[in-house]
Amino acid sequence: MGVEGVTAPSTAPDLSLLPADLQERWPLAAERASRKLAGLSENPAAWRLVQAAQRAPNARQRVVWLQRAADAWAAPMRAVAACKAGCSHCCHTPVTITRLEADLIGRATGRTPASPARSVRLDDHETLAAAIEAQAELQEPGWPGPCPFLADGRCSVYAARPMACRLLLNLDDDDLLCRLIEGTPVPVPYANAGQLRAVYLLAQPGAELADIRAFFP
Ligand code: SF4
């Protein structure tokens, strides 16, 4: 499970809509992220944990193993990422989880996940990419507000937090580009976790996807 590079925005970011400090930062941040990745080695434990997931007897156990794999994958990058304890920018952005992850969080918190008003099923789409795109289209414009599990600026379900939260790492030196600006997305040099995301979705055939806020309104 290698260190794959930085997630590129799907289209060239329109920097002209951003404040001047962010416009200046983006090319510098992208260069910093690439330089950091070039100096890192992958964590072999991540691949071993993915293999353990593949041997697991059911989807629930596969997801738990893959969450551990995600933590191992992220470990070398955490030391150089901008992400720090107490930072909660990502907890104010859309957080897509599966029904199975909602059940794991439900078990950890004693809360019963709701039936989301709007969700996407993987098997209603021909490809993973189409399902992910359909889920992204369900998101309301603008920022959705804090995750229901954010308490005093910290994650209250850290051990059970979903895959989405384990895989998001800003490889810049600080959180300037994580700033939430209404009306325009800000490009962030996230570590590219595309391979693990795909394995995780394939491990849950027919999974229901929705925002964490829709499972726990
Ligand atoms: S589950 Fe935890 S880490 Fe993930 S968005 Fe919610 S509060 Fe943040």
Short mmCIF file of N, CA, C and O and ligand atoms in Angstrom, two decimals, residues 90-91 95 105 147-151 154-158 161-162 165 212, ligand 1:
data_model
loop_
_atom_site.label_atom_id
_atom_site.label_comp_id
_atom_site.label_asym_id
_atom_site.label_seq_id
_atom_site.Cartn_x
_atom_site.Cartn_y
_atom_site.Cartn_z
N CYS A 90 -11.68 19.50 8.80
CA CYS A 90 -12.30 18.44 7.98
C CYS A 90 -13.64 18.00 8.56
O CYS A 90 -14.46 17.44 7.84
N CYS A 91 -13.84 18.21 9.85
CA CYS A 91 -15.08 17.79 10.50
C CYS A 91 -16.23 18.74 10.16
O CYS A 91 -17.37 18.52 10.58
N VAL A 95 -18.67 14.36 4.95
CA VAL A 95 -17.99 13.13 5.39
C VAL A 95 -18.85 11.95 4.96
O VAL A 95 -19.86 11.65 5.58
N ILE A 105 -20.11 2.92 14.36
CA ILE A 105 -20.17 4.11 15.21
C ILE A 105 -21.34 4.00 16.17
O ILE A 105 -21.26 4.35 17.35
N CYS A 147 -19.65 17.96 12.19
CA CYS A 147 -20.03 16.55 12.34
C CYS A 147 -20.71 16.38 13.69
O CYS A 147 -20.30 17.00 14.67
N PRO A 148 -21.73 15.54 13.78
CA PRO A 148 -22.41 15.37 15.08
C PRO A 148 -21.50 14.78 16.17
O PRO A 148 -21.86 14.83 17.35
N PHE A 149 -20.34 14.26 15.80
CA PHE A 149 -19.45 13.66 16.79
C PHE A 149 -18.29 14.58 17.17
O PHE A 149 -17.37 14.16 17.86
N LEU A 150 -18.35 15.81 16.69
CA LEU A 150 -17.33 16.79 17.08
C LEU A 150 -17.76 17.40 18.42
O LEU A 150 -18.86 17.96 18.53
N ALA A 151 -16.92 17.24 19.43
CA ALA A 151 -17.26 17.76 20.77
C ALA A 151 -16.07 18.54 21.30
O ALA A 151 -14.97 18.00 21.42
N ARG A 154 -12.94 18.32 19.25
CA ARG A 154 -12.27 17.02 19.10
C ARG A 154 -13.27 15.94 18.70
O ARG A 154 -14.47 16.07 18.96
N CYS A 155 -12.72 14.87 18.11
CA CYS A 155 -13.56 13.75 17.69
C CYS A 155 -13.92 12.92 18.92
O CYS A 155 -13.04 12.42 19.61
N SER A 156 -15.22 12.73 19.14
CA SER A 156 -15.66 11.96 20.31
C SER A 156 -15.77 10.47 19.99
O SER A 156 -16.10 9.68 20.87
N VAL A 157 -15.52 10.09 18.72
CA VAL A 157 -15.59 8.66 18.35
C VAL A 157 -14.28 8.25 17.67
O VAL A 157 -14.29 7.47 16.72
N TYR A 158 -13.17 8.79 18.17
CA TYR A 158 -11.90 8.65 17.45
C TYR A 158 -11.57 7.20 17.08
O TYR A 158 -11.20 6.90 15.95
N ARG A 161 -13.87 6.18 14.32
CA ARG A 161 -14.11 7.17 13.25
C ARG A 161 -14.03 6.47 11.88
O ARG A 161 -13.31 5.48 11.72
N PRO A 162 -14.78 7.00 10.91
CA PRO A 162 -14.86 6.30 9.63
C PRO A 162 -13.60 6.45 8.79
O PRO A 162 -12.70 7.25 9.08
N CYS A 165 -12.26 9.85 7.57
CA CYS A 165 -11.52 10.70 8.51
C CYS A 165 -10.08 10.20 8.70
O CYS A 165 -9.20 10.95 9.10
N ILE A 212 -22.27 11.42 7.07
CA ILE A 212 -22.37 11.00 8.48
C ILE A 212 -23.52 11.73 9.18
O ILE A 212 -24.19 11.17 10.04
S1 SF4 B 1 -16.11 11.25 12.94
FE1 SF4 B 1 -14.68 12.41 14.19
S2 SF4 B 1 -12.92 12.91 12.84
FE2 SF4 B 1 -14.66 12.28 11.54
S3 SF4 B 1 -15.69 14.20 10.96
FE3 SF4 B 1 -16.72 13.40 12.81
S4 SF4 B 1 -15.71 14.41 14.54
FE4 SF4 B 1 -14.38 14.66 12.73
#
